[in-house]
Amino acid sequence: VQLQASGGGLVQPGGSLRLSCAASGSINYGTVAWFRQAPGKEREGVSGFRRADRKQVYANSVKGRFTISRDSTTNTVYLQMNNLTPEDTAVYYCAAASGTKIFSAMLQPDTYEDWGQGTLVTVSS
């Protein structure tokens, strides 16, 4: 099973982007998430989604601006990003785990078994 992330690009501050993560194969993941990694920084959990109860979690830095969603019919996870700032510039990765993960682990990289290849988001004027 593979994850394919897309939707990154160059956007001006205050703009919006929607990232997509499509999963090939027939597995329905129990927990999915988006991470990002800026140059010289560690990978950071951005948002997670738990399929069993539709629980969502967000990093404090993106709360109120980003929204995670999942289309079960196409097995695609989205990250809608609004009001982007230069601090959001990073390579964004989607990740997935087969089980239902505890809330406190949903933004931890070690939680996830499968990773997409990353898509670059650049916020600049």
PDB file of C-alpha atoms in Angstrom:
ATOM      1  CA  VAL A   1       0.000   0.000   0.000  1.00  0.00           C
ATOM      2  CA  GLN A   2       1.312   3.437  -0.882  1.00  0.00           C
ATOM      3  CA  LEU A   3       0.415   6.983   0.079  1.00  0.00           C
ATOM      4  CA  GLN A   4       0.595   9.706  -2.536  1.00  0.00           C
ATOM      5  CA  ALA A   5       0.619  13.296  -1.311  1.00  0.00           C
ATOM      6  CA  SER A   6      -0.104  16.225  -3.610  1.00  0.00           C
ATOM      7  CA  GLY A   7      -1.353  19.786  -3.641  1.00  0.00           C
ATOM      8  CA  GLY A   8       1.680  21.706  -2.480  1.00  0.00           C
ATOM      9  CA  GLY A   9       2.905  24.843  -4.156  1.00  0.00           C
ATOM     10  CA  LEU A  10       3.749  28.499  -3.786  1.00  0.00           C
ATOM     11  CA  VAL A  11       1.169  30.701  -2.122  1.00  0.00           C
ATOM     12  CA  GLN A  12       1.181  34.225  -0.776  1.00  0.00           C
ATOM     13  CA  PRO A  13       0.746  34.941   2.936  1.00  0.00           C
ATOM     14  CA  GLY A  14      -2.927  34.814   3.818  1.00  0.00           C
ATOM     15  CA  GLY A  15      -3.652  32.386   1.009  1.00  0.00           C
ATOM     16  CA  SER A  16      -4.989  28.838   1.057  1.00  0.00           C
ATOM     17  CA  LEU A  17      -3.999  25.422  -0.198  1.00  0.00           C
ATOM     18  CA  ARG A  18      -5.564  21.998   0.027  1.00  0.00           C
ATOM     19  CA  LEU A  19      -3.295  19.003   0.289  1.00  0.00           C
ATOM     20  CA  SER A  20      -4.447  15.538  -0.695  1.00  0.00           C
ATOM     21  CA  CYS A  21      -3.168  12.135   0.339  1.00  0.00           C
ATOM     22  CA  ALA A  22      -4.444   9.219  -1.696  1.00  0.00           C
ATOM     23  CA  ALA A  23      -3.957   5.663  -0.464  1.00  0.00           C
ATOM     24  CA  SER A  24      -3.593   2.891  -2.980  1.00  0.00           C
ATOM     25  CA  GLY A  25      -4.715  -0.593  -2.096  1.00  0.00           C
ATOM     26  CA  SER A  26      -7.804  -1.682  -0.218  1.00  0.00           C
ATOM     27  CA  ILE A  27      -6.777  -0.947   3.352  1.00  0.00           C
ATOM     28  CA  ASN A  28      -8.794   1.563   5.328  1.00  0.00           C
ATOM     29  CA  TYR A  29      -6.438   3.133   7.799  1.00  0.00           C
ATOM     30  CA  GLY A  30      -7.496   3.532  11.420  1.00  0.00           C
ATOM     31  CA  THR A  31      -5.531   6.732  12.027  1.00  0.00           C
ATOM     32  CA  VAL A  32      -4.090   9.198   9.550  1.00  0.00           C
ATOM     33  CA  ALA A  33      -2.123  12.387   9.988  1.00  0.00           C
ATOM     34  CA  TRP A  34      -0.217  15.182   8.351  1.00  0.00           C
ATOM     35  CA  PHE A  35       3.280  16.138   9.399  1.00  0.00           C
ATOM     36  CA  ARG A  36       5.617  18.816   8.168  1.00  0.00           C
ATOM     37  CA  GLN A  37       9.330  19.449   8.203  1.00  0.00           C
ATOM     38  CA  ALA A  38      10.904  22.819   7.628  1.00  0.00           C
ATOM     39  CA  PRO A  39      14.588  23.168   6.704  1.00  0.00           C
ATOM     40  CA  GLY A  40      16.774  22.605   9.732  1.00  0.00           C
ATOM     41  CA  LYS A  41      13.854  21.596  11.940  1.00  0.00           C
ATOM     42  CA  GLU A  42      12.455  18.330  13.225  1.00  0.00           C
ATOM     43  CA  ARG A  43       9.376  16.742  11.739  1.00  0.00           C
ATOM     44  CA  GLU A  44       6.291  18.212  13.395  1.00  0.00           C
ATOM     45  CA  GLY A  45       2.829  16.729  13.712  1.00  0.00           C
ATOM     46  CA  VAL A  46       0.248  19.073  12.196  1.00  0.00           C
ATOM     47  CA  SER A  47      -3.077  17.264  12.321  1.00  0.00           C
ATOM     48  CA  GLY A  48      -4.468  13.787  12.864  1.00  0.00           C
ATOM     49  CA  PHE A  49      -7.764  11.999  12.232  1.00  0.00           C
ATOM     50  CA  ARG A  50      -9.061   8.848  13.885  1.00  0.00           C
ATOM     51  CA  ARG A  51     -11.551   6.930  11.781  1.00  0.00           C
ATOM     52  CA  ALA A  52     -13.383   5.064  14.559  1.00  0.00           C
ATOM     53  CA  ASP A  53     -14.808   8.173  16.205  1.00  0.00           C
ATOM     54  CA  ARG A  54     -13.780  10.862  13.700  1.00  0.00           C
ATOM     55  CA  LYS A  55     -11.610  12.457  16.363  1.00  0.00           C
ATOM     56  CA  GLN A  56      -9.396  15.244  15.076  1.00  0.00           C
ATOM     57  CA  VAL A  57      -6.286  16.731  16.631  1.00  0.00           C
ATOM     58  CA  TYR A  58      -4.308  19.815  15.647  1.00  0.00           C
ATOM     59  CA  ALA A  59      -1.005  21.359  16.578  1.00  0.00           C
ATOM     60  CA  ASN A  60      -1.478  24.637  18.422  1.00  0.00           C
ATOM     61  CA  SER A  61       0.298  26.463  15.617  1.00  0.00           C
ATOM     62  CA  VAL A  62      -2.413  25.551  13.078  1.00  0.00           C
ATOM     63  CA  LYS A  63      -5.592  25.442  15.160  1.00  0.00           C
ATOM     64  CA  GLY A  64      -8.360  27.471  13.601  1.00  0.00           C
ATOM     65  CA  ARG A  65      -6.553  27.641  10.254  1.00  0.00           C
ATOM     66  CA  PHE A  66      -6.138  24.009   9.136  1.00  0.00           C
ATOM     67  CA  THR A  67      -8.805  21.345   8.768  1.00  0.00           C
ATOM     68  CA  ILE A  68      -8.258  17.640   8.233  1.00  0.00           C
ATOM     69  CA  SER A  69     -10.872  15.519   6.524  1.00  0.00           C
ATOM     70  CA  ARG A  70     -11.207  12.088   4.992  1.00  0.00           C
ATOM     71  CA  ASP A  71     -13.200  10.803   2.044  1.00  0.00           C
ATOM     72  CA  SER A  72     -13.820   7.128   2.743  1.00  0.00           C
ATOM     73  CA  THR A  73     -15.167   6.450  -0.725  1.00  0.00           C
ATOM     74  CA  THR A  74     -11.866   7.378  -2.340  1.00  0.00           C
ATOM     75  CA  ASN A  75      -9.612   6.619   0.645  1.00  0.00           C
ATOM     76  CA  THR A  76      -8.205  10.125   0.442  1.00  0.00           C
ATOM     77  CA  VAL A  77      -7.235  12.415   3.307  1.00  0.00           C
ATOM     78  CA  TYR A  78      -7.228  16.165   2.862  1.00  0.00           C
ATOM     79  CA  LEU A  79      -5.611  19.045   4.717  1.00  0.00           C
ATOM     80  CA  GLN A  80      -7.281  22.371   4.057  1.00  0.00           C
ATOM     81  CA  MET A  81      -4.873  25.138   4.983  1.00  0.00           C
ATOM     82  CA  ASN A  82      -6.131  28.697   5.294  1.00  0.00           C
ATOM     83  CA  ASN A  83      -4.541  31.977   6.278  1.00  0.00           C
ATOM     84  CA  LEU A  84      -1.088  30.624   5.551  1.00  0.00           C
ATOM     85  CA  THR A  85       1.992  32.353   6.914  1.00  0.00           C
ATOM     86  CA  PRO A  86       5.690  32.043   5.999  1.00  0.00           C
ATOM     87  CA  GLU A  87       6.103  29.905   9.125  1.00  0.00           C
ATOM     88  CA  ASP A  88       3.967  27.240   7.431  1.00  0.00           C
ATOM     89  CA  THR A  89       6.611  26.745   4.756  1.00  0.00           C
ATOM     90  CA  ALA A  90       7.725  23.116   4.873  1.00  0.00           C
ATOM     91  CA  VAL A  91       7.546  19.757   3.195  1.00  0.00           C
ATOM     92  CA  TYR A  92       4.257  18.189   4.216  1.00  0.00           C
ATOM     93  CA  TYR A  93       3.914  14.446   4.649  1.00  0.00           C
ATOM     94  CA  CYS A  94       0.880  12.280   5.116  1.00  0.00           C
ATOM     95  CA  ALA A  95       1.094   9.222   7.307  1.00  0.00           C
ATOM     96  CA  ALA A  96      -1.184   6.347   8.178  1.00  0.00           C
ATOM     97  CA  ALA A  97      -1.526   3.623  10.771  1.00  0.00           C
ATOM     98  CA  SER A  98      -3.668   0.514  10.610  1.00  0.00           C
ATOM     99  CA  GLY A  99      -5.044   0.773  14.147  1.00  0.00           C
ATOM    100  CA  THR A 100      -6.987   3.270  16.197  1.00  0.00           C
ATOM    101  CA  LYS A 101      -4.332   5.210  18.051  1.00  0.00           C
ATOM    102  CA  ILE A 102      -4.663   6.951  21.376  1.00  0.00           C
ATOM    103  CA  PHE A 103      -5.199  10.683  21.219  1.00  0.00           C
ATOM    104  CA  SER A 104      -1.830  11.597  22.737  1.00  0.00           C
ATOM    105  CA  ALA A 105      -0.003   9.589  20.064  1.00  0.00           C
ATOM    106  CA  MET A 106      -1.772  10.937  17.018  1.00  0.00           C
ATOM    107  CA  LEU A 107       0.845  13.625  16.320  1.00  0.00           C
ATOM    108  CA  GLN A 108       3.864  11.459  17.084  1.00  0.00           C
ATOM    109  CA  PRO A 109       5.802  10.208  14.031  1.00  0.00           C
ATOM    110  CA  ASP A 110       6.538   6.814  15.595  1.00  0.00           C
ATOM    111  CA  THR A 111       2.801   6.082  15.639  1.00  0.00           C
ATOM    112  CA  TYR A 112       2.641   5.653  11.882  1.00  0.00           C
ATOM    113  CA  GLU A 113       3.624   2.747   9.670  1.00  0.00           C
ATOM    114  CA  ASP A 114       3.194   4.191   6.201  1.00  0.00           C
ATOM    115  CA  TRP A 115       4.333   7.531   4.833  1.00  0.00           C
ATOM    116  CA  GLY A 116       3.805   9.489   1.648  1.00  0.00           C
ATOM    117  CA  GLN A 117       6.652  11.091  -0.248  1.00  0.00           C
ATOM    118  CA  GLY A 118       6.018  14.685   0.814  1.00  0.00           C
ATOM    119  CA  THR A 119       4.772  17.785  -0.967  1.00  0.00           C
ATOM    120  CA  LEU A 120       6.416  21.186  -0.665  1.00  0.00           C
ATOM    121  CA  VAL A 121       4.431  24.177   0.565  1.00  0.00           C
ATOM    122  CA  THR A 122       6.084  27.567   0.218  1.00  0.00           C
ATOM    123  CA  VAL A 123       4.424  30.654   1.650  1.00  0.00           C
ATOM    124  CA  SER A 124       6.064  33.782   0.356  1.00  0.00           C
ATOM    125  CA  SER A 125       5.240  37.112  -1.186  1.00  0.00           C
TER     126      SER A 125
END
